[in-house]
Short mmCIF file of C-alpha atoms and ligand atoms in Angstrom, two decimals:
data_model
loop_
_atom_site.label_atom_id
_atom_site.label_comp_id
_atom_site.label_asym_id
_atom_site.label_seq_id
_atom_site.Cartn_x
_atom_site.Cartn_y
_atom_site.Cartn_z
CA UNK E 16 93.35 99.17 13.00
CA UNK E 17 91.09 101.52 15.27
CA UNK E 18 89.53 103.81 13.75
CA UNK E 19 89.98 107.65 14.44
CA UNK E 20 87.09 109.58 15.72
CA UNK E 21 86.34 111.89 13.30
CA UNK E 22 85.57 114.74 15.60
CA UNK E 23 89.23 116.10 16.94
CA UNK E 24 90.12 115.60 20.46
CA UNK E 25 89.26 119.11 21.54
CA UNK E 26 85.87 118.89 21.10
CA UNK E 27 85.26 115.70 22.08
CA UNK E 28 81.81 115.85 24.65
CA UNK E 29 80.60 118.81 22.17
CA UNK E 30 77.67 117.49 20.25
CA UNK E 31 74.86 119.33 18.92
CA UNK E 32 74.14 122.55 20.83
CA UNK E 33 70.99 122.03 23.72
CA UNK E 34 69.19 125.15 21.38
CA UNK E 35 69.40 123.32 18.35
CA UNK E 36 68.30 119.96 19.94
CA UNK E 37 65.45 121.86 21.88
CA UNK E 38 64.27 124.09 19.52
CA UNK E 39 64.12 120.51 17.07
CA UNK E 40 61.57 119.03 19.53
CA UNK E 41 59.80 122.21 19.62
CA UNK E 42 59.09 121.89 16.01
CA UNK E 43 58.75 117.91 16.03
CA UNK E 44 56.11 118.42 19.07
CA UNK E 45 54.49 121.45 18.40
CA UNK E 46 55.50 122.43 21.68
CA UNK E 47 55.56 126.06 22.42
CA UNK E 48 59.29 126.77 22.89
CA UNK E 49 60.39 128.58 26.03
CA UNK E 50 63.98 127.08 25.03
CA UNK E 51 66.11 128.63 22.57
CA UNK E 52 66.76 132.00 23.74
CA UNK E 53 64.83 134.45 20.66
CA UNK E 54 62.56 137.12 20.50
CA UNK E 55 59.22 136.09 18.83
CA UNK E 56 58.65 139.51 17.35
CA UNK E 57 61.32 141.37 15.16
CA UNK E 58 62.92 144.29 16.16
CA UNK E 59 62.25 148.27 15.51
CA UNK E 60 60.80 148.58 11.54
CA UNK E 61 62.85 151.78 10.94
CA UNK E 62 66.52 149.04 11.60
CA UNK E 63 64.50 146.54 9.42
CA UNK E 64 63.83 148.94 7.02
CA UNK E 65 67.37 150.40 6.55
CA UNK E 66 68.78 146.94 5.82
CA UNK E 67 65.93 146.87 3.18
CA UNK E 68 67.60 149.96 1.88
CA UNK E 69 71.17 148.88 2.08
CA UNK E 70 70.13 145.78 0.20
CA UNK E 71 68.47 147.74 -2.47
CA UNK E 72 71.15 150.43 -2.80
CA UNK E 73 73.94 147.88 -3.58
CA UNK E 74 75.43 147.15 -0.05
CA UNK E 75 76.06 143.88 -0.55
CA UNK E 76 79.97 143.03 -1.11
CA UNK E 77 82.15 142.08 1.76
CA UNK E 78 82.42 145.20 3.73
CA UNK E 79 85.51 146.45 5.61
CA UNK E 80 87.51 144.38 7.88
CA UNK E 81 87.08 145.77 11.24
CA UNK E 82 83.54 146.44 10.14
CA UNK E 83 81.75 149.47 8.60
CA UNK E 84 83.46 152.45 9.64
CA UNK E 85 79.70 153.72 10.46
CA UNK E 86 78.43 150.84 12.53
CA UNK E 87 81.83 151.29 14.45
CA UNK E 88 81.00 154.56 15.02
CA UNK E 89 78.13 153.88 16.09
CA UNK E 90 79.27 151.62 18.24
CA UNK E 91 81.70 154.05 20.43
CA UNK E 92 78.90 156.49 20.50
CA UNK E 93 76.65 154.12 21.90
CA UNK E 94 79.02 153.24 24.92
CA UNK E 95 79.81 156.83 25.47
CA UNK E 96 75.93 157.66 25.73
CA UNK E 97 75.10 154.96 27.67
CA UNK E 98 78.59 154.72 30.03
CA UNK E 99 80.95 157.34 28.97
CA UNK E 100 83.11 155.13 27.96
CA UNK E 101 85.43 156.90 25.04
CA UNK E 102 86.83 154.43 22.14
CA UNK E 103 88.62 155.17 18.99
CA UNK E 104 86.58 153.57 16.28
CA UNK E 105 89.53 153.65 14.29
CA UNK E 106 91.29 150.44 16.06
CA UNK E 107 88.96 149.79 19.30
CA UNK E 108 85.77 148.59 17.59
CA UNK E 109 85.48 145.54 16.23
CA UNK E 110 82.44 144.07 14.38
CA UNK E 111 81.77 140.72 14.48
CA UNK E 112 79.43 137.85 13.35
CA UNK E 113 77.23 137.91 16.62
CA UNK E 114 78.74 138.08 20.05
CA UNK E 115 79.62 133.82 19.22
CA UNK E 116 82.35 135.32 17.18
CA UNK E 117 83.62 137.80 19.27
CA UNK E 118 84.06 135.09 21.93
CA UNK E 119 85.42 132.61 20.19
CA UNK E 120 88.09 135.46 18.49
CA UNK E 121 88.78 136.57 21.73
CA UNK E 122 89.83 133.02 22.98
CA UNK E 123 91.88 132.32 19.67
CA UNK E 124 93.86 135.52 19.62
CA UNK E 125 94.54 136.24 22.90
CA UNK E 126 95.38 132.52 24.39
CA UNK E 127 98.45 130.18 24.00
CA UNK E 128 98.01 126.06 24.27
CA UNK E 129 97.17 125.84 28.36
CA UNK E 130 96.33 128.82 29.32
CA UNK E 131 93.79 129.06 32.35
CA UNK E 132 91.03 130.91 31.50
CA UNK E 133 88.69 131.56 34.52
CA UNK E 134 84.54 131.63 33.89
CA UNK E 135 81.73 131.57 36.29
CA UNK E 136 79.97 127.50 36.56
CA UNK E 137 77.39 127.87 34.63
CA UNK E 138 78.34 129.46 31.28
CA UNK E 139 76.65 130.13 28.27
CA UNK E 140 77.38 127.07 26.16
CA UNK E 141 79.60 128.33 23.57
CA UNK E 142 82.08 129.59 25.91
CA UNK E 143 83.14 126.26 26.93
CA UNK E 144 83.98 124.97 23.17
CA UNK E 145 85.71 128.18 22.63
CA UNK E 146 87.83 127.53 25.51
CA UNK E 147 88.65 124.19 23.88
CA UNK E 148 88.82 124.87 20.40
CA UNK E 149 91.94 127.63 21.62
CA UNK E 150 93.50 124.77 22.98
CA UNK E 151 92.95 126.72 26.85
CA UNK E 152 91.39 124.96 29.76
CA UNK E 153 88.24 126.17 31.87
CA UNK E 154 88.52 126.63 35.29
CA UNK E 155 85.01 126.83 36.63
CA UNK E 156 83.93 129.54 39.69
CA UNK E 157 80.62 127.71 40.89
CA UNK E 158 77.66 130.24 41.15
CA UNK E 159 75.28 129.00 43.77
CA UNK E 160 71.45 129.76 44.69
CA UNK E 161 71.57 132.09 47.55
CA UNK E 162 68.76 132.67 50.22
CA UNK E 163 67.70 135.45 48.45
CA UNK E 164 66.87 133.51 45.06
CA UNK E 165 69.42 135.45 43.34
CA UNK E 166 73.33 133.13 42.47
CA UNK E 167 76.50 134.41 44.04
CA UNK E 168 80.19 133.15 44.12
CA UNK E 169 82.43 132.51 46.98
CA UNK E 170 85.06 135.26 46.79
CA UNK E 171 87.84 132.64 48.15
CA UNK E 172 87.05 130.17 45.28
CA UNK E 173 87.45 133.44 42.89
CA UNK E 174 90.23 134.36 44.10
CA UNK E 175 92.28 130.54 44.27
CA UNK E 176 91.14 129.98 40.78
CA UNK E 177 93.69 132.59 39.67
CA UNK E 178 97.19 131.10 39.16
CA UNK E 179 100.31 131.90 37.08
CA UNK E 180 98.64 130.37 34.19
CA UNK E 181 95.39 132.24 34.40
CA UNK E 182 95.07 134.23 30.60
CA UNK E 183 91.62 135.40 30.80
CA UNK E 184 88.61 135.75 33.23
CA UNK E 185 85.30 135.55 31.25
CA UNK E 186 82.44 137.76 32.74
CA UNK E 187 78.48 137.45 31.81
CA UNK E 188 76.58 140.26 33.31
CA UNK E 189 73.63 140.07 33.42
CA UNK E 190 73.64 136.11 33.30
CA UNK E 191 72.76 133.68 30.98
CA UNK E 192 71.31 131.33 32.51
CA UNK E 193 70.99 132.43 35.84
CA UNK E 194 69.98 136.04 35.19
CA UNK E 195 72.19 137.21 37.69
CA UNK E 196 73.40 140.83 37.32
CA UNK E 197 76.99 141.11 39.12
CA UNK E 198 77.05 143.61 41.40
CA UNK E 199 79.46 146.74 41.46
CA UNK E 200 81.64 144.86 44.48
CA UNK E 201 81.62 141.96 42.85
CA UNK E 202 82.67 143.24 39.72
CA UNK E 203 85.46 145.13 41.74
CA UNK E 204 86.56 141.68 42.95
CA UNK E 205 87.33 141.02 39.22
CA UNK E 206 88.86 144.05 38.66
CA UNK E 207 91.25 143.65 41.39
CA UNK E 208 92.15 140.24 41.07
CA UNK E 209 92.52 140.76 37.26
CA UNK E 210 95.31 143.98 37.97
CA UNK E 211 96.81 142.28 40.41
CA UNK E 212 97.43 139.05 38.68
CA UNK E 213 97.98 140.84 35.28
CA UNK E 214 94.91 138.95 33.63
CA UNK E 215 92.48 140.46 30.55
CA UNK E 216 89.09 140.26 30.95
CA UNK E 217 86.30 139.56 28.35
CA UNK E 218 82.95 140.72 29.42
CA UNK E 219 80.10 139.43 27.63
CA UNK E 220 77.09 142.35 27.58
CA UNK E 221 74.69 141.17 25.67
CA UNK E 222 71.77 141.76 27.63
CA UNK E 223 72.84 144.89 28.87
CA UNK E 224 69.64 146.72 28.26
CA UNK E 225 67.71 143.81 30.37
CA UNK E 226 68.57 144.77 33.99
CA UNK E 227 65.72 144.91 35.81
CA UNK E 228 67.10 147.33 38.88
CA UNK E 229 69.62 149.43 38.55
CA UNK E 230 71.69 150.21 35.56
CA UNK E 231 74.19 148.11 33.35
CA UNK E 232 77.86 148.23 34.85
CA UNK E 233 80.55 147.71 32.41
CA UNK E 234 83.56 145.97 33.67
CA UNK E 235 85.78 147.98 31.92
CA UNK E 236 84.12 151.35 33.26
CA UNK E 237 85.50 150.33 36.76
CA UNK E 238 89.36 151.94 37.42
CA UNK E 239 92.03 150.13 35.80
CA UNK E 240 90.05 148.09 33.72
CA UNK E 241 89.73 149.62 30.73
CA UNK E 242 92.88 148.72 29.32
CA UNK E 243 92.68 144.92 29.88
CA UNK E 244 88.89 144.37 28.81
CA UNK E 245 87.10 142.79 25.79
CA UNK E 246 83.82 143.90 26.33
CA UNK E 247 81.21 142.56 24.07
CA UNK E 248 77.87 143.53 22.34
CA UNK E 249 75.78 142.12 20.27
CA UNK E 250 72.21 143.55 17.84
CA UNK E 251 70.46 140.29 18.15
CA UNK E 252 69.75 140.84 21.74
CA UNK E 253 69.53 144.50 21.81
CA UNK E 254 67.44 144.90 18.25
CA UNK E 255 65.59 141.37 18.89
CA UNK E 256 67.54 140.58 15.32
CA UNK E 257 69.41 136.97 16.62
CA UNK E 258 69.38 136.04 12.83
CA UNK E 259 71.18 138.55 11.63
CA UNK E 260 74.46 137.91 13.66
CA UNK E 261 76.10 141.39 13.88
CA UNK E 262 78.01 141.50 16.88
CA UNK E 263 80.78 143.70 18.52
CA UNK E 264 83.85 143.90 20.24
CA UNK E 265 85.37 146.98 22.05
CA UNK E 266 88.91 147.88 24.36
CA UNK E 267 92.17 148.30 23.98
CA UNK E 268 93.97 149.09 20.89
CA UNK E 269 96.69 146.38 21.09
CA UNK E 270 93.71 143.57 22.36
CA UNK E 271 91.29 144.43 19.66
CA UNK E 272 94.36 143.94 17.10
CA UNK E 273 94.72 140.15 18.49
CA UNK E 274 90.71 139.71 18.46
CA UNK E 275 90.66 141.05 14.75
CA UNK E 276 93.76 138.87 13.90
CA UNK E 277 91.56 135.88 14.94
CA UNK E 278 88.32 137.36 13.44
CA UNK E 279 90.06 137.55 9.79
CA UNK E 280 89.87 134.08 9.65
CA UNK E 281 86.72 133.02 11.28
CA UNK E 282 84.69 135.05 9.18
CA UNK E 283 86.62 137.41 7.39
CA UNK E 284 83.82 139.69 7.60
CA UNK E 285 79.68 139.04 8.19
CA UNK E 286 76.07 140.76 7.14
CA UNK E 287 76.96 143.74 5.25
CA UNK E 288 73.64 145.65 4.81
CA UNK E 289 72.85 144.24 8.18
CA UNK E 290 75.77 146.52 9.02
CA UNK E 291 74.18 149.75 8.49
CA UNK E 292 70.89 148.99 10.09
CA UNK E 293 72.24 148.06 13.18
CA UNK E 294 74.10 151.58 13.18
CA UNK E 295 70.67 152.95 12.54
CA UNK E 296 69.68 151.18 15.47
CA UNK E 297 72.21 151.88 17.89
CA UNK E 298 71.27 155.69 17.62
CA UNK E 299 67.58 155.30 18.19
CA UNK E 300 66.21 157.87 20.93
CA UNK E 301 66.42 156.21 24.31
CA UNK E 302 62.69 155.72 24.04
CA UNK E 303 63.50 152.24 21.98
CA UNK E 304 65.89 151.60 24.97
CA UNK E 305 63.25 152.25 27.83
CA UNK E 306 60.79 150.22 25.94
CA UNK E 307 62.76 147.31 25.58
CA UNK E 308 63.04 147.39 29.04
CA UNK E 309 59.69 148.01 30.67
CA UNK E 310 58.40 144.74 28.00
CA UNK E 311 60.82 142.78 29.35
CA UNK E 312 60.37 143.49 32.68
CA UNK E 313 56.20 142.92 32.27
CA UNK E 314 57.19 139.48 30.54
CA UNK E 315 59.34 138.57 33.61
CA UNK E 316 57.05 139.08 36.17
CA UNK E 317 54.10 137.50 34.03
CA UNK E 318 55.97 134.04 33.61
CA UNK E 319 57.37 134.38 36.95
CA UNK E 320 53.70 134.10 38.45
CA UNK E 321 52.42 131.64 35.89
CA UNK E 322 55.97 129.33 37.37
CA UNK E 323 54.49 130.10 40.62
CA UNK E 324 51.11 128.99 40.30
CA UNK E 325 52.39 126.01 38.47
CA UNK E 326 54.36 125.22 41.90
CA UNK E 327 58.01 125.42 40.09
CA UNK E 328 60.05 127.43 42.46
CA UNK E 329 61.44 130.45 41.03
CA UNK E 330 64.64 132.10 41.12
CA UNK E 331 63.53 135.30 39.78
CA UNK E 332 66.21 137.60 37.25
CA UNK E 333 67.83 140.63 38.04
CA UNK E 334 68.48 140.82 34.10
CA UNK E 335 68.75 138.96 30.73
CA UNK E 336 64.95 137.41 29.33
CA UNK E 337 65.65 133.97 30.71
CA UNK E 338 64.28 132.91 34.18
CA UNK E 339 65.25 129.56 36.13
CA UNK E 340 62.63 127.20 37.60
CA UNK E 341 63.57 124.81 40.68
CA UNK E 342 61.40 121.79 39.32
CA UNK E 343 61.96 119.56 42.78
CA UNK E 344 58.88 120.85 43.96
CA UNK E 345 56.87 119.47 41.17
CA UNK E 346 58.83 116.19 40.22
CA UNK E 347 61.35 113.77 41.09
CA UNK E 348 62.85 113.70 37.65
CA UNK E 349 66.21 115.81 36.78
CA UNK E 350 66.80 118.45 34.70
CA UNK E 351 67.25 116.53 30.84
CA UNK E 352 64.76 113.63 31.67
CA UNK E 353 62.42 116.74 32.55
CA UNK E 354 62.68 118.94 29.86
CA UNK E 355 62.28 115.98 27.50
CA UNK E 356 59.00 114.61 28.53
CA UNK E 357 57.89 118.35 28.98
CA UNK E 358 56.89 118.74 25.63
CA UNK E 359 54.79 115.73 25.87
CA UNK E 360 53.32 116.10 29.74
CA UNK E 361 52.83 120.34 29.01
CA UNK E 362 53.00 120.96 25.60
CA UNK E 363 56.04 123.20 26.20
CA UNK E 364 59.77 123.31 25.59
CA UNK E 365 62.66 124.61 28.46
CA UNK E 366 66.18 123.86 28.74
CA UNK E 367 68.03 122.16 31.21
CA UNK E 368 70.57 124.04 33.26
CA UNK E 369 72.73 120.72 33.65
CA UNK E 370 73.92 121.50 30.14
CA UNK E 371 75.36 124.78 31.42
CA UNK E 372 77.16 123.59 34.19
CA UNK E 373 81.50 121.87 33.49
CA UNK E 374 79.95 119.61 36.05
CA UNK E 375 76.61 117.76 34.43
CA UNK E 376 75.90 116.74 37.65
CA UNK E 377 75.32 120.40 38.80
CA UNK E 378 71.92 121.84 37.76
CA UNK E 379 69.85 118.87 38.18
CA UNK E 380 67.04 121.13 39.69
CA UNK E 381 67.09 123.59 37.47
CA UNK E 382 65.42 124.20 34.22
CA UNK E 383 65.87 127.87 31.91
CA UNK E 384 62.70 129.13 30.28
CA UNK E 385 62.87 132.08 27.88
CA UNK E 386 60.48 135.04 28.25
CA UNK E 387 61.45 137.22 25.27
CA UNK E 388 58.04 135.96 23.79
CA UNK E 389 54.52 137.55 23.07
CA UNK E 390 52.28 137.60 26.27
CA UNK E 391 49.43 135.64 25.13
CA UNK E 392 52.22 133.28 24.16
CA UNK E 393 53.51 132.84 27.37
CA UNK E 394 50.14 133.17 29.08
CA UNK E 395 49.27 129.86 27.04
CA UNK E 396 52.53 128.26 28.14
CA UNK E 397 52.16 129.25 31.90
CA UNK E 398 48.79 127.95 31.77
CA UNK E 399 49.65 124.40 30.38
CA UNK E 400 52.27 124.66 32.82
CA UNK E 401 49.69 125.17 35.55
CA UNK E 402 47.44 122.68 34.00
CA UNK E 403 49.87 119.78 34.21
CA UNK E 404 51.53 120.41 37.63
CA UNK E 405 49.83 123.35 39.32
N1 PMP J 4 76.49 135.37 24.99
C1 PMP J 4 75.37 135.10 25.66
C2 PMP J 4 75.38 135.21 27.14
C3 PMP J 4 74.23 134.71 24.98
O1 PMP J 4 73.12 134.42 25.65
C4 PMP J 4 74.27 134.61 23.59
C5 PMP J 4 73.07 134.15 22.84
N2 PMP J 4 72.50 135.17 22.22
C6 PMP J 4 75.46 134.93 22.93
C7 PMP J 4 76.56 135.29 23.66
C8 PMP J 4 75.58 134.84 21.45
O2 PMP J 4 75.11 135.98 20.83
P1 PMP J 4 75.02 136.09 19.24
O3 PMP J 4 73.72 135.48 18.84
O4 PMP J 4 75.10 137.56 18.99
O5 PMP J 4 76.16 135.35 18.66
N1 LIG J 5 71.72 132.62 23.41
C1 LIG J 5 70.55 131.84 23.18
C2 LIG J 5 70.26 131.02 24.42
O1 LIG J 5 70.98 131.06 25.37
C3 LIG J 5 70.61 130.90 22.01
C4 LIG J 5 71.67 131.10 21.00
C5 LIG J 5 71.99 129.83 20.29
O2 LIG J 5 71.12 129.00 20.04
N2 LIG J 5 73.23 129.64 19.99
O3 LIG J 5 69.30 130.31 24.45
#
C-alpha cells in the first residue's frame, strides 16, 4: 500500500523556512549573516528592564485573552499619536504572538475553504502557508523593478485579480523584501477596489517606523477603510525584540472578534511580562522613534555603497532594513545556487528572493541582505563582498 506523506496536503512545497535554513549555514560557516531579518543589538534598556521587573514582580501566568488591558492601551494610543487613528482597546486591539500570529489568525478566522485572497508577488514567506493552512488560495499581483529602482504593480493586473471569490487583499507597506513603501495612490487603488468589491484588508506594518521619505500611511487611515482593515504591528521590529514575539492586531470590532476567535487557539495567549514592557515601549518619547530611524537610514545607505562598490546592482529601499541586490552583474549563477556558495566565496550569508516569489522562477536576480546590523559589522561584510567580486 502507498504510503501517506506525513505532511498534509496543504502544506505540501512548505519545508523549512529560507531564515532557518540560512541563518543554519550562517552558524555552520561562520559566515556573517545578512539573512535572517534581526537586529544585532537589543532594543531600548528601560523595555528590557521592565520585563525584568514584570518577571520579578510575579507577571508570569497566562495573561488576559485579548492581551493585557495595558499593552492594548498602549497600543490605541500609539496609533492615535502616530496617525490619529481612534480604537477601543476594549474589543479593537488584539495582542498576539508576533505579527506571524496575527497573520495567520487573520487568515483562519476570517476565510472559508476557497476563498481568493489577493497579495502582492513577492510576499513575506509566512503569508503564503497561512493562505494554505486556511484552506484559501493566493492569487499573486507581480511587483516588478521599475526604471527608477524602486517595484511597482500594474493597476490592471490589481484590479482583474479581484473576483467574486476574492476574501482578503494582503498589504506589506513598507515591503519585505523589496522595501517598497506603497504610495498614497496606490494605496487608494486598494482602498477602492476593496469598497467596491466588498473585500477586508489586512495590512501588515511592521516596519512602519523604517520609511526612509515621507511618513508611514496606514491603509486603514485612508476613507472607508477603516472598517474593513486588519492592520498589524509587531515589538520585534519596532523594539529590535524579534525573540520576544509580542505582536498586534487592530480594526473593527466585529473583525478583531473573528481574528481573536482564531487566536484562542493558536496560542491562547503569548509572553506575559513581555507584555508590559512592550507597553513601556510603545510610550517612549518620539526621540526612540527618530532614532530608530536616522540608524536605519545611515545603515542603508552604508551597505548600499559597499553593494555598489562590490558591482551588485542595487535597488535601493524606500523602507523596512532589508535591501535587494541584482547579482547579474557579478555572476551568472541564480539566486539559491548564489546565496549558497556565498558563504564560502565571501564569507557572508543573503537570501534569495526566488523563495519569495508563488513563481520560483521569478527572482532569479535578486538576492535580500539585511542591514539592521552594527556598522563595523556590515562594513566587514561589504568589504568581503568587495573583496570577492568588486
Ligand atoms: N511580516 C513581515 C513583513 C516580516 O518581515 C516579519 C518578520 N519579522 C513578520 C511579519 C513577522 O513578525 P513577527 O516576528 O512579529 O512574528
Ligand atoms: N522577518 C524576518 C525576515 O524576513 C525573519 C523572521 C523569520 O525568520 N521568521 O527575514
Amino acid at each position: 500500500m502507498p504510503r501517506r506523506p506525513y505532511l498534509s496536503s496543504r502544506l505540501q512545497g512548505f519545508g523549512t523556512t529560507v531564515f532557518s535554513e540560512m541563518s543554519a549555514l550562517a552558524v555552520q560557516t561562520g559566515a556573517l549573516n545578512l539573512g535572517q531579518g534581526f537586529p544585532d543589538s537589543d532594543g531600548p534598556d528601560e523595555v528590557k528592564q521592565a520585563a525584568i521587573d514584570a518577571i520579578f514582580a510575579g507577571v508570569n501566568q497566562y495573561p488576559p485573552g485579548p492581551g493585557t488591558l495595558d499593552l492594548r492601551t498602549a497600543i490605541a494610543e500609539h496609533q492615535k499619536r502616530f496617525y490619529n487613528m481612534s480604537l477601543n482597546p476594549a474589543d479593537e486591539v488584539l495582542v498576539t504572538a508576533g505579527a506571524t500570529e496575527a497573520l495567520a489568525a487573520a487568515l483562519l478566522g476570517l476565510c472559508e475553504t476557497g476563498d481568493e485572497v489577493i497579495a502582492f508577488d513577492p510576499t513575506y514567506d509566512s503569508y503564503a502557508a497561512g493562505i494554505a493552512m486556511a484552506g484559501a488560495v493566493l492569487k499573486p499581483v507581480p511587483l516588478r523593478p521599475q526604471a527608477d529602482g524602486t517595484f511597482g504593480f500594474d493597476d490592471e493586473e490589481l484590479r482583474r485579480a479581484f473576483t467574486t471569490r476574492t476574501r482578503l487583499i494582503m498589504l506589506n507597506t513598507p515591503h519585505n523584501p523589496t522595501g517598497k513603501v506603497f504610495t498614497l495612490s496606490e494605496m487608494q487603488l486598494i482602498a477602492e477596489l476593496c469598497l467596491e468589491r466588498n473585500v477586508i484588508a489586512v495590512t501588515d506594518e511592521v516596519y512602519e517606523h523604517m520609511v526612509f521619505d515621507g511618513s508611514h500611511i496606514p491603509l486603514a487611515g485612508l476613507p472607508g477603510m477603516r472598517d474593513r482593515t486588519v492592520t498589524i504591528g509587531s515589538a520585534g521590529k519596532t523594539f529590535s525584540f524579534t525573540g520576544w514575539k509580542i505582536g498586534w492586531a487592530t480594526g473593527p470590532a466585529p473583525i478583531i472578534s473573528a481574528v481573536r476567535t482564531a487566536k484562542q487557539f493558536l496560542t491562547y495567549v503569548n509572553g506575559a511580562p513581555f507584555q508590559p514592557a512592550v507597553a513601556v515601549g510603545l510610550r517612549l518619547g518620539d526621540s526612540y522613534f527618530d532614532q530608530l530611524l536616522v540608524q536605519m537610514v545611515a545603515k542603508k545607505e552604508l551597505l548600499c555603497e559597499k553593494l555598489e562598490q562590490a558591482g551588485f546592482g542595487v535597488l535601493a529601499p524606500q523602507g523596512t532594513y532589508f535591501v535587494t541586490a541584482d547579482i547579474s552583474t557579478v555572476t551568472t549563477k541564480k539566486s539559491l545556487p548564489f546565496c549558497m556558495g556565498l558563504p564560502e566565496e565571501a564569507g557572508v550569508v543573503a537570501v534569495p528572493c526566488s523563495v519569495f516569489y508563488s513563481d520560483d522562477r521569478m527572482g532569479q536576480d535578486h538576492i535580500r541582505f539585511c542591514f539592521a546590523k552594527s556598522d563595523a559589522f556590515l562594513a566587514e561584510a561589504g568589504d568581503r563582498l568587495i573583496a570577492a567580486y568588486g
